[in-house]
Coordinates of C-alpha atoms in Angstrom, one line a residue:
Chain A
M28 CA 0.0 0.0 0.0
R29 CA 2.8 2.4 0.8
Q30 CA 3.7 2.8 -2.9
F31 CA 0.4 4.5 -3.5
M32 CA 1.3 7.3 -1.3
R33 CA 4.0 8.5 -3.6
S34 CA 1.9 10.0 -6.4
L35 CA 3.4 13.0 -8.1
Q36 CA 1.2 15.7 -9.7
L37 CA 3.0 17.9 -12.3
R38 CA 2.3 21.3 -13.8
H39 CA 4.2 22.3 -16.9
V40 CA 5.1 25.8 -18.0
D41 CA 6.8 26.5 -21.3
A42 CA 9.1 29.5 -20.8
G43 CA 10.6 29.8 -24.2
S44 CA 11.2 26.3 -25.4
C45 CA 11.4 25.2 -29.1
N46 CA 8.6 22.7 -28.6
A47 CA 10.8 19.6 -28.6
C48 CA 10.7 19.3 -24.8
E49 CA 6.9 19.7 -24.9
Q50 CA 6.5 16.9 -27.5
E51 CA 8.7 14.6 -25.3
L52 CA 6.6 15.5 -22.2
S53 CA 3.4 14.7 -24.2
A54 CA 4.9 11.4 -25.3
L55 CA 4.9 10.4 -21.6
L56 CA 1.2 10.3 -21.7
S57 CA 1.1 7.8 -24.7
K58 CA 0.8 4.1 -24.1
E59 CA 4.5 3.6 -24.8
Y60 CA 5.5 5.4 -21.6
D61 CA 2.2 5.5 -19.7
I62 CA 3.4 7.8 -17.0
Q63 CA 0.1 7.5 -15.1
Q64 CA 0.9 3.9 -14.1
Y65 CA 3.6 5.2 -11.8
G66 CA 1.2 7.6 -10.1
I67 CA 2.6 10.6 -12.0
D68 CA 0.3 12.8 -14.0
F69 CA 0.0 16.3 -15.4
V70 CA -2.6 18.6 -13.8
A71 CA -4.3 21.7 -15.2
S72 CA -3.7 24.0 -12.2
P73 CA -0.6 24.8 -10.1
R74 CA -2.9 24.5 -7.1
H75 CA -3.1 20.8 -7.7
A76 CA 0.6 20.3 -8.3
D77 CA 3.4 18.9 -6.3
A78 CA 6.0 19.9 -8.7
L79 CA 6.5 22.5 -11.5
L80 CA 8.2 21.4 -14.7
V81 CA 9.8 24.3 -16.6
T82 CA 11.1 24.1 -20.2
G83 CA 12.9 26.9 -22.1
P84 CA 15.5 29.5 -21.1
V85 CA 12.9 31.7 -19.4
T86 CA 12.1 34.5 -21.8
D87 CA 11.5 37.9 -20.4
T88 CA 7.8 37.9 -21.4
M89 CA 7.3 34.6 -19.6
K90 CA 9.3 35.4 -16.5
T91 CA 6.4 37.1 -14.6
A92 CA 3.9 34.4 -15.5
L93 CA 6.3 31.7 -14.4
A94 CA 6.9 33.3 -11.1
K95 CA 3.1 33.6 -10.5
V96 CA 2.6 29.9 -11.3
W97 CA 5.4 28.9 -9.0
E98 CA 4.0 31.0 -6.2
A99 CA 0.7 29.2 -6.7
V100 CA 2.1 25.7 -6.1
P101 CA 1.3 24.6 -2.6
R102 CA 4.2 23.7 -0.2
P103 CA 6.0 21.3 0.0
R104 CA 6.8 21.7 -3.7
R105 CA 9.5 20.7 -6.2
L106 CA 11.0 22.7 -9.1
V107 CA 12.2 20.7 -12.1
A108 CA 14.2 22.1 -15.1
I109 CA 13.5 20.1 -18.2
G110 CA 16.0 20.3 -21.1
D111 CA 19.3 22.2 -21.6
C112 CA 17.6 25.6 -22.1
A113 CA 15.9 25.4 -18.7
A114 CA 19.0 24.0 -17.2
G115 CA 20.9 27.1 -18.2
C116 CA 23.2 25.5 -20.9
G117 CA 21.1 25.8 -24.0
V118 CA 21.9 27.5 -27.3
C119 CA 19.9 30.6 -26.5
Q120 CA 21.3 31.1 -23.0
D121 CA 22.7 34.5 -23.9
A122 CA 19.9 35.8 -26.1
Y123 CA 18.8 39.3 -25.1
A124 CA 15.3 38.2 -24.1
S125 CA 16.4 35.1 -22.3
H126 CA 17.1 35.0 -18.6
G127 CA 19.4 32.0 -18.9
G128 CA 17.5 29.2 -17.3
V129 CA 15.4 28.4 -14.3
A130 CA 18.2 28.9 -11.7
S131 CA 19.1 32.4 -12.7
S132 CA 15.5 33.6 -13.1
L133 CA 13.5 31.9 -10.4
E134 CA 15.5 29.7 -8.0
S135 CA 17.7 26.6 -8.0
P136 CA 15.7 23.6 -9.3
D137 CA 15.4 20.5 -7.2
L138 CA 16.0 18.4 -10.2
I139 CA 17.6 19.2 -13.6
I140 CA 16.9 16.9 -16.5
R141 CA 19.5 17.6 -19.2
G142 CA 19.2 16.9 -22.9
C143 CA 18.2 18.7 -26.1
P144 CA 15.6 17.5 -25.7
P145 CA 15.9 14.8 -23.0
T146 CA 14.2 11.6 -24.2
P147 CA 10.9 10.6 -22.6
E148 CA 12.6 7.6 -21.1
H149 CA 15.2 9.7 -19.4
I150 CA 12.6 12.2 -18.1
L151 CA 10.5 9.4 -16.8
N152 CA 13.4 7.8 -14.9
Q153 CA 14.5 11.1 -13.4
L154 CA 10.9 12.0 -12.3
R155 CA 10.6 8.7 -10.6
R156 CA 13.7 9.5 -8.7
L157 CA 12.1 12.7 -7.5
Q158 CA 9.1 10.7 -6.5
W159 CA 11.2 8.5 -4.2
K160 CA 13.8 11.0 -3.1
D161 CA 12.3 12.9 -0.2
G162 CA 9.5 14.9 1.0
N163 CA 7.4 12.0 2.2
P164 CA 8.1 11.0 5.8
N165 CA 6.2 7.7 5.4
I166 CA 8.6 6.2 2.9
Chain B
M22 CA 19.3 45.5 -57.3
S23 CA 16.9 48.4 -57.3
Y24 CA 17.2 51.0 -54.6
L25 CA 14.2 53.3 -54.5
L26 CA 15.1 56.3 -52.6
F27 CA 12.0 57.4 -50.7
K28 CA 11.9 61.1 -50.1
D29 CA 8.4 62.2 -50.8
A30 CA 5.3 61.2 -48.8
S31 CA 3.9 58.7 -51.2
G32 CA 6.5 55.9 -51.5
D33 CA 4.3 54.8 -54.4
S34 CA 6.8 52.7 -56.3
W35 CA 7.7 50.5 -53.3
V36 CA 4.0 49.8 -52.7
R37 CA 3.3 49.4 -56.4
T38 CA 6.1 47.0 -57.1
N39 CA 5.3 44.7 -54.2
M40 CA 1.6 44.8 -55.1
K41 CA 2.5 43.8 -58.6
H42 CA 4.3 40.7 -57.3
K43 CA 1.2 39.7 -55.3
M44 CA -1.1 40.2 -58.3
N45 CA 1.2 38.1 -60.5
G46 CA 0.7 35.2 -58.0
N47 CA 4.2 35.4 -56.5
Q48 CA 4.7 34.2 -52.9
M49 CA 6.2 36.6 -50.4
L50 CA 9.2 34.9 -48.9
A51 CA 10.2 37.6 -46.5
L52 CA 10.1 41.3 -45.7
T53 CA 13.3 42.0 -43.9
G54 CA 14.5 45.0 -42.0
L55 CA 18.2 45.7 -42.1
R56 CA 20.3 48.3 -40.3
G57 CA 20.7 51.7 -42.0
R58 CA 17.0 52.2 -42.8
L59 CA 16.9 49.5 -45.3
L60 CA 14.1 47.1 -46.2
K61 CA 14.1 44.2 -48.5
A62 CA 11.2 42.3 -49.8
H63 CA 11.8 38.9 -51.5
W64 CA 9.3 37.2 -53.7
L65 CA 9.2 33.7 -55.0
T66 CA 7.9 34.0 -58.6
T67 CA 5.7 31.4 -60.2
S68 CA 8.6 30.2 -62.2
G69 CA 10.8 29.6 -59.2
D70 CA 13.0 32.7 -59.4
I71 CA 13.6 34.9 -56.4
A72 CA 12.9 38.6 -57.0
E73 CA 14.3 41.3 -54.7
E74 CA 12.9 44.7 -54.0
S75 CA 14.6 47.2 -51.7
L76 CA 13.7 50.4 -50.1
Q77 CA 16.0 52.9 -48.4
W78 CA 14.8 56.1 -46.9
E79 CA 15.6 59.1 -44.8
G80 CA 13.7 60.1 -41.7
P81 CA 11.9 57.9 -39.2
G82 CA 9.2 56.3 -41.4
F83 CA 8.7 54.2 -44.5
P84 CA 5.6 53.7 -46.5
S85 CA 3.6 50.8 -45.1
L86 CA 2.5 48.0 -47.4
S87 CA -0.1 46.6 -45.0
R88 CA -3.1 48.4 -46.3
F89 CA -2.5 46.9 -49.7
L90 CA -0.9 43.7 -48.6
P91 CA -2.4 42.6 -45.3
E92 CA 0.0 39.7 -45.1
A93 CA 2.8 42.3 -44.4
A94 CA 1.0 43.7 -41.4
W95 CA 2.8 41.4 -38.8
D96 CA 6.2 41.8 -40.6
E97 CA 5.9 45.6 -40.4
R98 CA 4.9 45.5 -36.7
E99 CA 7.9 43.3 -36.0
I100 CA 10.2 45.6 -37.9
H101 CA 8.8 48.5 -35.9
D102 CA 9.4 46.7 -32.6
L103 CA 12.9 45.4 -33.3
F104 CA 14.4 48.3 -35.3
G105 CA 12.2 51.3 -34.4
Y106 CA 11.4 52.0 -38.1
V107 CA 7.8 53.4 -38.4
P108 CA 5.6 52.0 -41.2
D109 CA 3.6 55.1 -42.2
G110 CA 0.0 54.4 -42.7
H111 CA 0.0 51.0 -41.0
P112 CA -3.7 50.3 -40.1
E113 CA -2.9 48.6 -36.8
L114 CA 0.5 49.7 -35.5
R115 CA 0.7 48.3 -32.0
P116 CA 3.4 46.1 -30.4
L117 CA 3.7 42.6 -31.6
V118 CA 6.9 41.3 -30.0
R119 CA 7.6 44.2 -27.7
T120 CA 6.1 44.3 -24.2
P121 CA 5.8 47.2 -21.7
R122 CA 8.8 45.7 -20.0
W123 CA 11.2 46.7 -22.8
P124 CA 13.1 49.9 -22.2
K125 CA 11.7 52.6 -24.5
T126 CA 14.9 53.1 -26.5
F127 CA 15.7 49.4 -26.8
F128 CA 15.7 48.2 -30.4
P129 CA 17.5 44.9 -30.3
L130 CA 18.4 44.6 -34.0
Q131 CA 20.0 48.1 -34.1
D132 CA 23.8 48.3 -33.9
D133 CA 24.0 50.0 -30.6
A134 CA 21.4 47.8 -28.8
D135 CA 22.1 46.6 -25.3
S136 CA 22.9 42.9 -25.2
H137 CA 21.2 42.6 -21.8
P138 CA 18.7 45.4 -21.4
H139 CA 17.4 46.7 -18.1
W140 CA 13.8 45.3 -18.2
R141 CA 11.2 47.6 -16.6
D142 CA 9.5 46.2 -13.6
V143 CA 6.0 46.1 -14.9
E144 CA 3.6 43.4 -16.2
P145 CA 4.4 42.2 -19.7
D146 CA 0.8 42.4 -21.1
N147 CA 0.1 44.7 -24.0
P148 CA -3.4 46.2 -24.3
S149 CA -5.8 43.9 -26.0
R150 CA -8.2 44.5 -28.9
I151 CA -11.6 43.5 -27.7
V152 CA -15.3 43.8 -28.7
E153 CA -17.4 45.9 -26.4
G154 CA -21.2 45.9 -26.0
D155 CA -24.1 44.4 -24.2
G156 CA -23.7 40.7 -23.6
V157 CA -20.0 40.5 -24.7
T158 CA -17.7 38.8 -22.4
V159 CA -13.9 38.9 -22.6
M160 CA -12.2 35.6 -21.8
K161 CA -8.4 35.5 -21.4
V162 CA -6.5 32.3 -21.8
G163 CA -2.8 31.9 -21.1
P164 CA 0.0 32.6 -21.4
T165 CA 0.4 29.4 -19.4
H166 CA -2.0 26.6 -20.3
A167 CA -3.7 23.7 -18.7
G168 CA -1.9 21.1 -20.8
I169 CA 1.6 20.5 -22.2
I170 CA 1.8 23.1 -24.9
E171 CA 3.7 26.2 -25.8
S172 CA 2.9 29.6 -24.3
G173 CA 0.6 32.0 -25.9
H174 CA -1.9 34.5 -24.6
F175 CA -5.3 34.6 -26.2
V176 CA -7.9 37.2 -25.6
F177 CA -11.4 36.1 -26.8
S178 CA -14.4 38.4 -27.1
I179 CA -17.3 36.1 -26.9
M180 CA -21.1 36.3 -26.9
G181 CA -22.8 33.3 -25.4
E182 CA -20.8 30.4 -26.8
N183 CA -19.6 32.1 -29.9
I184 CA -16.3 33.8 -30.5
L185 CA -16.7 37.3 -31.9
H186 CA -13.0 38.1 -32.1
L187 CA -9.7 36.6 -31.1
D188 CA -6.7 38.8 -30.3
A189 CA -3.7 36.5 -30.2
H190 CA -0.8 37.8 -28.1
L191 CA 2.1 35.6 -29.1
F192 CA 5.8 36.1 -28.8
Q193 CA 5.7 35.0 -25.2
N194 CA 8.5 32.7 -26.3
H195 CA 10.5 35.4 -28.0
R196 CA 14.1 34.6 -27.1
G197 CA 15.9 36.8 -29.6
M198 CA 17.2 34.1 -31.9
E199 CA 17.9 36.4 -34.8
K200 CA 20.2 38.5 -32.7
V201 CA 21.8 35.4 -31.2
L202 CA 22.7 34.4 -34.8
E203 CA 24.4 37.7 -35.6
T204 CA 28.2 37.8 -35.5
R205 CA 28.4 34.0 -35.5
L206 CA 30.9 32.1 -37.6
L207 CA 29.4 29.8 -40.1
G208 CA 30.3 26.7 -38.1
Q209 CA 28.3 27.9 -35.1
V210 CA 25.1 28.4 -37.0
P211 CA 23.8 24.8 -37.6
A212 CA 23.3 24.0 -33.9
L213 CA 21.4 27.3 -33.5
V214 CA 19.1 27.0 -36.5
S215 CA 18.4 23.4 -35.6
R216 CA 16.8 24.7 -32.5
I217 CA 14.7 27.6 -33.8
C218 CA 11.8 25.1 -33.8
G219 CA 11.5 21.5 -32.7
A220 CA 8.9 20.7 -35.3
D221 CA 10.5 22.3 -38.4
S222 CA 14.2 21.8 -37.5
V223 CA 15.3 20.1 -40.8
S224 CA 13.6 22.8 -42.9
H225 CA 15.6 25.5 -41.0
Q226 CA 18.8 23.5 -41.3
F227 CA 18.2 23.1 -45.0
N228 CA 17.6 26.8 -45.5
F229 CA 20.9 27.7 -43.9
V230 CA 22.9 25.1 -45.8
S231 CA 21.2 26.0 -49.1
A232 CA 21.8 29.7 -48.5
V233 CA 25.5 29.2 -48.0
E234 CA 25.8 27.0 -51.1
Q235 CA 23.9 29.4 -53.2
L236 CA 26.2 32.3 -52.2
A237 CA 29.3 30.2 -52.7
G238 CA 28.0 28.9 -56.1
R239 CA 28.1 25.3 -55.1
R240 CA 25.8 22.5 -56.2
A241 CA 25.8 19.6 -53.7
P242 CA 26.6 16.2 -55.2
E243 CA 23.5 14.2 -56.2
A244 CA 23.8 11.7 -53.4
V245 CA 23.9 14.5 -50.8
Q246 CA 20.8 16.0 -52.3
W247 CA 18.9 12.7 -52.1
D248 CA 20.0 12.5 -48.5
R249 CA 18.5 15.9 -47.8
I250 CA 15.2 14.8 -49.3
L251 CA 15.2 11.8 -47.0
L252 CA 15.6 14.2 -44.0
L253 CA 13.0 16.7 -45.1
E254 CA 10.4 14.1 -45.9
S255 CA 11.1 12.2 -42.7
E256 CA 10.5 15.4 -40.8
R257 CA 7.3 16.1 -42.7
I258 CA 6.0 12.6 -41.8
L259 CA 7.0 13.1 -38.1
S260 CA 5.3 16.4 -37.8
H261 CA 2.1 15.4 -39.7
L262 CA 1.8 12.2 -37.6
N263 CA 1.9 14.4 -34.5
D264 CA -0.7 16.8 -35.8
L265 CA -2.9 14.0 -37.1
A266 CA -2.8 12.4 -33.7
Q267 CA -3.7 15.6 -32.0
I268 CA -6.8 16.4 -34.0
P269 CA -8.8 13.4 -32.8
A270 CA -7.8 14.3 -29.2
G271 CA -9.6 17.6 -29.8
V272 CA -12.9 15.8 -30.2
G273 CA -12.3 13.1 -27.6
F274 CA -11.6 10.4 -30.2
Q275 CA -9.0 8.8 -27.9
V276 CA -8.4 5.6 -29.8
A277 CA -7.3 7.4 -32.9
N278 CA -5.2 9.8 -30.7
Q279 CA -3.4 7.0 -28.9
R280 CA -2.8 4.9 -32.0
G281 CA -1.6 8.0 -33.8
L282 CA 0.8 8.8 -31.0
A283 CA 2.0 5.2 -31.1
M284 CA 2.8 5.6 -34.8
K285 CA 4.6 8.8 -34.2
E286 CA 6.7 7.3 -31.4
K287 CA 7.6 4.3 -33.5
W288 CA 8.7 6.6 -36.3
Q289 CA 10.7 8.8 -33.9
R290 CA 12.5 5.8 -32.4
G291 CA 13.3 4.7 -35.9
L292 CA 14.7 8.2 -36.9
A293 CA 16.8 8.2 -33.7
A294 CA 18.3 4.9 -34.6
I295 CA 18.9 5.9 -38.2
F296 CA 19.8 9.6 -38.1
G297 CA 20.8 9.9 -34.5
H298 CA 18.2 12.3 -33.2
R299 CA 14.5 12.0 -32.3
F300 CA 13.7 15.4 -33.9
L301 CA 16.5 15.3 -36.5
F302 CA 18.4 18.1 -34.8
D303 CA 22.0 18.6 -36.2
T304 CA 21.5 16.1 -39.0
L305 CA 21.7 18.1 -42.2
D306 CA 25.2 19.4 -43.2
F307 CA 27.0 20.4 -46.3
D308 CA 28.4 17.0 -47.0
R309 CA 26.6 14.7 -44.7
E310 CA 27.9 11.5 -46.2
I311 CA 25.2 8.9 -46.7
L312 CA 26.0 7.1 -43.5
C313 CA 22.5 6.4 -42.5
D314 CA 21.2 2.9 -42.5
K315 CA 19.3 2.7 -45.7
D316 CA 17.9 -0.7 -45.1
G317 CA 16.8 0.4 -41.6
L318 CA 14.9 3.3 -43.2
R319 CA 13.3 1.0 -45.7
T320 CA 12.1 -1.3 -42.9
L321 CA 10.8 1.7 -41.0
V322 CA 8.8 3.0 -43.9
R323 CA 7.3 -0.5 -44.5
S324 CA 6.3 -0.8 -40.9
L325 CA 4.8 2.7 -41.0
E326 CA 2.7 1.8 -44.1
Q327 CA 1.3 -1.2 -42.2
S328 CA 0.1 0.7 -39.1
W329 CA -0.9 3.7 -41.3
S330 CA -3.4 1.7 -43.3
Q331 CA -5.0 0.4 -40.1
W332 CA -5.1 3.9 -38.6
R333 CA -6.6 5.3 -41.8
R334 CA -9.4 2.7 -41.8
L335 CA -10.1 3.7 -38.2
V336 CA -10.4 7.4 -38.9
D337 CA -11.9 7.2 -42.4
H338 CA -14.8 5.1 -41.2
H339 CA -15.8 7.1 -38.2
R340 CA -18.7 9.2 -39.4
G341 CA -19.0 11.1 -36.1
F342 CA -15.4 12.2 -36.2
H343 CA -15.9 13.7 -39.7
D344 CA -19.2 15.3 -38.7
R345 CA -17.3 17.0 -35.9
M346 CA -14.7 18.4 -38.2
Q347 CA -16.8 19.5 -41.1
G348 CA -17.7 23.2 -41.3
V349 CA -15.6 24.1 -38.3
G350 CA -13.0 26.8 -38.4
V351 CA -13.5 27.7 -42.1
V352 CA -11.0 29.8 -43.9
R353 CA -12.3 31.1 -47.2
Q354 CA -9.9 30.9 -50.2
S355 CA -10.0 34.7 -50.7
D356 CA -9.0 35.2 -47.0
A357 CA -6.2 32.6 -47.3
E358 CA -4.9 34.4 -50.3
R359 CA -5.2 37.9 -48.9
L360 CA -3.4 37.0 -45.7
G361 CA -0.7 35.0 -47.4
A362 CA -1.6 31.7 -45.7
A363 CA 1.0 29.0 -46.0
G364 CA 1.3 25.3 -46.1
V365 CA -1.5 23.0 -45.0
A366 CA -3.7 25.9 -44.1
A367 CA -3.4 27.4 -47.6
R368 CA -3.8 24.1 -49.5
A369 CA -6.9 23.2 -47.4
S370 CA -8.5 26.4 -48.7
G371 CA -7.9 25.5 -52.3
L372 CA -4.6 27.3 -52.9
G373 CA -2.6 24.6 -54.6
F374 CA 0.9 25.9 -53.7
D375 CA 3.6 23.7 -52.4
A376 CA 7.1 25.1 -52.5
R377 CA 8.5 21.7 -53.3
T378 CA 7.2 22.1 -56.8
L379 CA 9.7 25.0 -57.3
M380 CA 12.6 23.9 -55.1
P381 CA 15.6 22.8 -57.3
L382 CA 16.2 20.0 -54.8
Y383 CA 13.0 18.3 -55.9
Q384 CA 13.5 18.6 -59.6
G385 CA 13.9 14.9 -60.1
I386 CA 10.6 14.1 -58.4
E387 CA 7.1 14.9 -59.3
V388 CA 5.4 16.6 -56.4
E389 CA 1.7 17.1 -56.7
P390 CA 0.4 19.7 -54.2
A391 CA -2.2 18.1 -51.9
R392 CA -5.7 19.5 -52.6
A393 CA -8.8 20.2 -50.6
D394 CA -11.2 23.1 -50.7
G395 CA -13.4 23.1 -47.7
G396 CA -11.1 25.3 -45.7
D397 CA -12.3 23.6 -42.5
V398 CA -10.8 21.3 -39.9
E399 CA -11.7 18.3 -42.1
A400 CA -9.9 19.8 -45.1
R401 CA -6.7 20.4 -43.1
F402 CA -6.9 16.9 -41.7
Q403 CA -7.3 15.5 -45.3
I404 CA -4.4 17.5 -46.6
R405 CA -2.1 16.0 -44.0
L406 CA -3.4 12.5 -44.8
Q407 CA -2.5 13.0 -48.5
E408 CA 0.9 14.5 -47.6
V409 CA 2.0 11.6 -45.4
E410 CA 1.2 9.3 -48.2
S411 CA 3.0 11.4 -50.8
S412 CA 6.0 11.8 -48.4
V413 CA 6.2 8.0 -48.1
R414 CA 6.2 7.7 -51.9
I415 CA 9.0 10.3 -52.1
L416 CA 11.0 8.5 -49.4
K417 CA 10.8 5.3 -51.4
I418 CA 12.0 7.1 -54.6
A419 CA 14.8 8.7 -52.7
L420 CA 15.8 5.5 -51.1
D421 CA 16.1 3.8 -54.5
Q422 CA 18.2 6.7 -55.7
V423 CA 20.7 6.8 -52.8
S424 CA 21.6 3.2 -53.3
V425 CA 22.8 3.9 -56.9
T426 CA 24.5 7.2 -56.2
S427 CA 27.4 7.9 -53.9
S428 CA 29.5 10.8 -52.9
N429 CA 32.9 11.0 -51.4
S430 CA 33.2 14.8 -51.6
F431 CA 34.1 17.0 -48.7
W432 CA 33.2 20.6 -49.0
Q433 CA 33.4 23.5 -46.5
P434 CA 32.2 27.0 -47.3
P435 CA 34.9 29.7 -48.0
C436 CA 35.7 31.5 -44.7
D437 CA 35.3 34.9 -46.2
L438 CA 31.8 34.4 -47.5
S439 CA 30.0 37.8 -47.9
G440 CA 26.7 38.9 -49.4
D441 CA 23.0 38.7 -49.1
V442 CA 21.1 35.5 -49.9
V443 CA 17.6 34.1 -49.5
S444 CA 16.7 30.5 -49.3
Y445 CA 13.4 28.7 -48.8
S446 CA 11.8 25.3 -48.3
E447 CA 8.4 23.7 -47.7
S448 CA 8.5 22.9 -44.0
P449 CA 5.7 20.8 -42.4
H450 CA 4.1 24.1 -41.5
G451 CA 4.4 25.8 -44.9
L452 CA 6.8 28.0 -46.8
N453 CA 9.8 28.7 -44.7
A454 CA 12.3 31.4 -45.8
H455 CA 15.6 32.6 -44.4
M456 CA 17.2 35.9 -45.5
I457 CA 20.8 36.0 -44.5
R458 CA 23.5 38.7 -44.8
F459 CA 27.1 37.4 -44.6
E460 CA 30.1 39.5 -44.0
D461 CA 33.6 38.0 -44.1
G462 CA 32.4 34.6 -43.1
R463 CA 30.2 35.8 -40.2
I464 CA 26.5 36.4 -40.0
Q465 CA 25.6 40.1 -40.1
R466 CA 21.8 39.7 -40.2
Y467 CA 19.7 36.6 -40.0
H468 CA 16.0 36.8 -40.7
V469 CA 13.6 33.8 -40.4
R470 CA 10.1 33.9 -41.8
S471 CA 8.3 30.6 -41.1
G472 CA 5.0 29.3 -42.3
A473 CA 3.5 29.5 -38.8
F474 CA 4.2 33.3 -38.7
R475 CA 2.1 33.7 -41.8
N476 CA -0.7 31.5 -40.5
W477 CA -1.4 32.9 -37.0
P478 CA -3.5 35.8 -38.4
V479 CA -5.3 33.3 -40.5
L480 CA -6.1 31.2 -37.4
A481 CA -7.4 34.3 -35.6
L482 CA -9.8 34.8 -38.5
A483 CA -10.8 31.1 -38.7
V484 CA -12.1 31.0 -35.1
A485 CA -14.4 34.0 -35.3
G486 CA -18.0 32.8 -35.4
N487 CA -17.2 29.4 -34.0
A488 CA -18.0 28.1 -30.5
V489 CA -15.4 28.7 -27.8
A490 CA -15.3 25.0 -27.2
D491 CA -14.1 24.4 -30.7
F492 CA -11.0 26.6 -30.3
P493 CA -8.8 23.7 -29.3
L494 CA -10.0 21.7 -32.3
I495 CA -9.4 24.5 -34.7
N496 CA -6.1 25.3 -33.1
K497 CA -5.0 21.7 -33.4
S498 CA -6.0 21.6 -37.1
F499 CA -3.5 24.4 -37.8
E500 CA -1.0 23.2 -35.1
L501 CA 1.1 26.2 -35.6
C502 CA 4.5 26.4 -33.8
Y503 CA 4.9 29.2 -31.5
S504 CA 8.6 29.0 -31.4
C505 CA 8.9 29.3 -35.2
S506 CA 7.1 32.7 -35.1
D507 CA 8.3 33.9 -31.7
R508 CA 12.0 33.0 -32.3

């Protein structure tokens, strides 16, 4: 029964990605990866989320919206950077309208999933680590 | 090259020349702003030539084309935002890319622009264009969304269930890619253009490579050209499979959605094994030797054909699904033409243009543009069905060719490359053009005009009059990339 306590609800925000990371995240919902079987799912509101997934280098226009969404995630919460751009080592790191990743524009992520884009398999494995890592005293 | 010095208030000849291109049935490739109060318009003529018109002027403003050529409206707003050039007589001159956070004097593509401006501490929202009156409600959606999609802010004016007007505030994902490309050496460019957009990456890579080759006067060996066709068509299939799977999701037809996604995943895994990347990033080069596993690709195509025919039967025979798509999100042919619609959206409204018919790369292959004329979600769905099948056919032809041709050439561009050049290709989302200015082997200006950029205003028009609940379906039927237009 204890395994069922480790569900992880995710909210995603695109902060300037090229859409490849989004497609890989969407692939997690297909039957090939079926992320829901691990108790992980994407939710429509940050109020329902345990973790926020951010893609993209954080453009200036998205910076405020991203901060508002992060503020709306109830505590305890986890911040995840998906892909090289969000991790702060993407190709448009130094663009004028980019804030250079999640760490430099919001706060240090709890988990960084590198790759351009990271494969769905890799994202899934890393998210499962987050699920088991900490935050739940009952584990 | 024709420089039309604009000193009087009319600027007639600039407008007239460009109008003439449109009336002759030419396709606008790009309207590009350059430093030094210079504009260039490039047109793809019906015979496949590229015509260039330029305008240089004194004073702050240049004569706007938008009243006569509505498809230039966004281009001119962008030029206004990024250079500070004022299009005189523009019917709707308001910020497109710019937000209230941008410093007033910050024009990123000008020479003296700050590389890291001091953003103003205000909200990024621009004023919206809304409908006012009894019973009209304004509904704002985004920029963050309830699912896994790119960011965009949509302001709907609705009455009851019906959309009266959509004001799409895009460019939330504006990173400043064109500026990032400036001053780069040629070798640094491919990794950047690969990542302008995850869905049209090969098309962007092709445009860069083809631009450099045009300027250097090189014609790639035949084997390399066939290889490029393999990549372009593989990308088209990948992108169309994704979009075809998303449309059934828009009406709750989950079986077709899941099976479509499964086909896409299988295709993507195959591409990763054969070309080394699930989205084909960094795959197209000047002399990418034909290293890919041809037999592997043949097997992959065969396996796609099998699952495809099953999937087609599933969607073809579902009457309810087609009922749901017909008559929704209609774009009339005249509107598609007026707004310069591109790609699937244009072909679904009866405009039979496909840039592959003019691209020198495809000369050895007969490409028949897909046709439909309903202009609705159904028509855009049908166009993609036809195009997946024609891409499979082209892949097979190219695969037969690559096995009989071979290339051992090694070519690198001259390191003092200089000059202006325009290249284009038919991306999965329509005519995609790059206008590049090289100076001593470095990029001096890089302008990207994608099919999605052209189609956003068309989408805004298509949703008016439809139920709000149909917006996701209509949106999915266009499936425009945000990153391609936001850059």
